[in-house]
Backbone as JSON, one array per atom type, in Angstrom:
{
  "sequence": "XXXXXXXXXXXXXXXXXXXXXXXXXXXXXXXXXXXXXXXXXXXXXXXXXXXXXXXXXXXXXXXXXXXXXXXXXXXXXXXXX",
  "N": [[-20.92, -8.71, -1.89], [-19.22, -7.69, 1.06], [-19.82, -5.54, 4.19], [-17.48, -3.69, 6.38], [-17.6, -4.76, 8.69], [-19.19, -7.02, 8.16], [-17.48, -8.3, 7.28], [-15.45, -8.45, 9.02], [-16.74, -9.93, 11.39], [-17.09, -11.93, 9.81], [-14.32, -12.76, 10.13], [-13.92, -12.81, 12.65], [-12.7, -10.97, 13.52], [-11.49, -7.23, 15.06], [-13.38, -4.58, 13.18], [-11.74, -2.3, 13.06], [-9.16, -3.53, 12.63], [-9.79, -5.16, 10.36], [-9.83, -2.81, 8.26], [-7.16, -1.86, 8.79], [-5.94, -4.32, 7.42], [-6.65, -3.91, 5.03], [-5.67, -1.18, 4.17], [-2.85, -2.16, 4.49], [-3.19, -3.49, 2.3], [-3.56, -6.5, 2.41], [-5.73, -7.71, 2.75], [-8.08, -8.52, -0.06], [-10.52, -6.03, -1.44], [-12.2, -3.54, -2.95], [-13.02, 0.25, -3.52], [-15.72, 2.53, -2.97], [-17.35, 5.13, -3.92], [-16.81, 9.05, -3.39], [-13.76, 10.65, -2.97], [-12.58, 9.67, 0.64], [-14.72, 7.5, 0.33], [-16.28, 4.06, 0.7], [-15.54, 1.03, 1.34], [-15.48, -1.88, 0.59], [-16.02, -5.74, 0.38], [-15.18, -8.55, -1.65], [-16.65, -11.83, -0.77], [-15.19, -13.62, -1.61], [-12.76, -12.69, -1.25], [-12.55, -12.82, 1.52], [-12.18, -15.97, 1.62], [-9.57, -16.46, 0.38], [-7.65, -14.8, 1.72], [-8.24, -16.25, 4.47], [-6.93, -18.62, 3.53], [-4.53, -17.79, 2.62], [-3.05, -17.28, 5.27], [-3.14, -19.77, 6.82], [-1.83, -21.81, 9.12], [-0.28, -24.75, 8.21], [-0.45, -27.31, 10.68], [2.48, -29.23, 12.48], [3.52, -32.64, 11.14], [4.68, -35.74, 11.29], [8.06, -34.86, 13.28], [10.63, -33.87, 11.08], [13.3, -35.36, 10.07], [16.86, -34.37, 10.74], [19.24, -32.81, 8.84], [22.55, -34.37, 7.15], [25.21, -34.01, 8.9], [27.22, -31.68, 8.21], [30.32, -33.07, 5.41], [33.73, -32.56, 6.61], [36.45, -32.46, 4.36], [39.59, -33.42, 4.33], [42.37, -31.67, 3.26], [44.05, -33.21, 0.89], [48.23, -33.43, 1.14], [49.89, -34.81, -0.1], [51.86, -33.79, -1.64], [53.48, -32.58, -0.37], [56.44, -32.25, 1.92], [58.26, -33.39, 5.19], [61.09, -32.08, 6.86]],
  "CA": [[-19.94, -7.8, -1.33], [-19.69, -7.65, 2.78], [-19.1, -4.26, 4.47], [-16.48, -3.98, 7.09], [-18.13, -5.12, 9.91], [-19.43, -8.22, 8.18], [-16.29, -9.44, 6.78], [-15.03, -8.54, 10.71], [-17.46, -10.66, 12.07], [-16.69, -13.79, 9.28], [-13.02, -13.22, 10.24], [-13.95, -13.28, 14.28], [-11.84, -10.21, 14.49], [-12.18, -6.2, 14.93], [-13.56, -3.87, 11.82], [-10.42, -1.8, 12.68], [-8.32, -5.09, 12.21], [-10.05, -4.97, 8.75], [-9.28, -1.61, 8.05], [-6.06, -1.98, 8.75], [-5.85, -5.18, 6.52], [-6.9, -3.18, 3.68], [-4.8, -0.32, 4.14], [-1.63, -2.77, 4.1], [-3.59, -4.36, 1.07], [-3.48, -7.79, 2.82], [-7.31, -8.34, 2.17], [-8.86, -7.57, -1.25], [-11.41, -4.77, -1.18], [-13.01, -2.42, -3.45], [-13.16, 1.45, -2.73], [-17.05, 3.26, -4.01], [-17.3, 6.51, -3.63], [-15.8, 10.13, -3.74], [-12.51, 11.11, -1.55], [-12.28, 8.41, 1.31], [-15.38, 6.24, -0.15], [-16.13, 2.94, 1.5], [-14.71, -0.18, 1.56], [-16.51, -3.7, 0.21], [-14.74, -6.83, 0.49], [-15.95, -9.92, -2.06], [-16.8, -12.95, 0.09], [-13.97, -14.56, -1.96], [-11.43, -12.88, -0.74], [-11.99, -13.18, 3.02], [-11.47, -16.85, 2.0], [-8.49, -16.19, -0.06], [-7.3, -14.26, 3.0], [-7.87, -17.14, 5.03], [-6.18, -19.77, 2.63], [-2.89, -17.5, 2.47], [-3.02, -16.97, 6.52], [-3.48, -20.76, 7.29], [-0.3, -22.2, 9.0], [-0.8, -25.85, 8.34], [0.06, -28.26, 11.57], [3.51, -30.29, 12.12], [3.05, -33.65, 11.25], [6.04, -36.0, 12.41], [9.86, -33.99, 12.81], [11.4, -34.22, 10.3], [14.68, -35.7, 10.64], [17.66, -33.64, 10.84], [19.8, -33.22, 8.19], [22.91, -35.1, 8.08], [25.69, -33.47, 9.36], [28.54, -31.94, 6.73], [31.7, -33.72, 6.05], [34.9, -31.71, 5.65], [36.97, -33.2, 3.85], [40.86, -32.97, 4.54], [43.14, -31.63, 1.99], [45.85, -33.53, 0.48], [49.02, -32.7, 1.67], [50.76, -35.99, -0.13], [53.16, -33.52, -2.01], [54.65, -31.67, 0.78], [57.88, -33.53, 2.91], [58.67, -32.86, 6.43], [62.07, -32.18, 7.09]],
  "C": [[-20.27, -7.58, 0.14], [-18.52, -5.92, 3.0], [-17.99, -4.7, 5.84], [-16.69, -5.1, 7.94], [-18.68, -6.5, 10.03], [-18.24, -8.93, 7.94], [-15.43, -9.43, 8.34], [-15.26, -10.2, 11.27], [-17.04, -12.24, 11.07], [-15.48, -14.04, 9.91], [-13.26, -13.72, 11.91], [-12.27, -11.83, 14.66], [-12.58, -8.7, 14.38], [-12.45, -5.73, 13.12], [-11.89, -3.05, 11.79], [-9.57, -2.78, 12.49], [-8.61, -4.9, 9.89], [-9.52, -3.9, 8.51], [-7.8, -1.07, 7.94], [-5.25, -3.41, 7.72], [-5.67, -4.8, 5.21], [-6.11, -2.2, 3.29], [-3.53, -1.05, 3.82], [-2.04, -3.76, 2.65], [-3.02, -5.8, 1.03], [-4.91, -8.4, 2.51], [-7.61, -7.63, 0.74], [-9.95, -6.94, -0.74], [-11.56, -3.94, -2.49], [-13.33, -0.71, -2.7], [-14.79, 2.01, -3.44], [-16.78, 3.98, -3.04], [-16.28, 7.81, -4.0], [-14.78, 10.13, -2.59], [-12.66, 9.29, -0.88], [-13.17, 7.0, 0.33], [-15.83, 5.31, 0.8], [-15.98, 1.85, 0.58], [-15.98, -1.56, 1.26], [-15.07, -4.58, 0.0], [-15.59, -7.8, 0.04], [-15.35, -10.85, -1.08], [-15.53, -14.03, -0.36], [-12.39, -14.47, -1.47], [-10.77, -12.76, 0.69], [-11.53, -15.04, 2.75], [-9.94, -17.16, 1.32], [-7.66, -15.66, 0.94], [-6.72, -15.25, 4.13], [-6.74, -18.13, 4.6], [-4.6, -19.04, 3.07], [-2.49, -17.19, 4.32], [-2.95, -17.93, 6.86], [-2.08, -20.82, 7.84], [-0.85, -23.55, 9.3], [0.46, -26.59, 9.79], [1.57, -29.1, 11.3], [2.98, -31.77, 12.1], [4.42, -34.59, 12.26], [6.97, -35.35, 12.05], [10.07, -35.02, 12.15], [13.15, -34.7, 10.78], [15.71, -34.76, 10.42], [18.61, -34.3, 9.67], [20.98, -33.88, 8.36], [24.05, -33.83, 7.8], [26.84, -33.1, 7.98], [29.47, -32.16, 6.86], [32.92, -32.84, 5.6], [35.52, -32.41, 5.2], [38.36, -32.21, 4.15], [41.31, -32.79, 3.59], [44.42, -32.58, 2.18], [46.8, -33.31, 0.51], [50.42, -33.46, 1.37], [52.24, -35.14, -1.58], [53.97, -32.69, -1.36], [55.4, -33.25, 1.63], [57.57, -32.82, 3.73], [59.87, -33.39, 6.47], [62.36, -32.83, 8.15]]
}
C-alpha cells in the first residue's frame, strides 16, 4: 500500500493531484481511520490508473469514409403537362 506522496511521486505528479484523483474516485484507494482517515493506494491500481489513462499513438490515417450516396426518388409515375 503507497501513501499519497508515494503514489505522487510513481505518477510524476502533485500529492494534491492525487487527492483530487481520489476524491473524483478516478484512482482506487482505501480510507483507515476515524472521520477524514488517510488515504492508501494499492500499487495495482496506480497501474490500473495508468492503463485506463494511456492514449495509444496514431498509426497510419485512416482513410476517410466513403462519401454517402443519395439516391433520387422515382418520379416515373408523375406526367408533365
Amino acid at each position: 500500500m503507497l501513501t499519497v506522496k508515494t503514489a505522487a511521486e510513481r505518477l510524476g505528479v502533485s500529492a494534491s493531484l492525487v487527492y483530487g484523483l481520489c476524491a473524483a474516485r478516478k484512482l482506487r484507494h482505501e480510507r483507515h481511520g476515524m472521520k477524514r482517515g488517510c488515504i492508501r493506494i494499492p500499487e495495482e491500481a496506480i497501474a490500473e490508473y495508468r492503463r485506463r489513462r494511456t492514449v495509444e499513438a496514431e498509426g497510419e490515417p485512416k482513410p476517410a469514409p466513403p462519401a454517402p450516396t443519395t439516391r433520387r426518388p422515382r418520379l416515373d409515375h408523375l406526367s408533365l403537362s
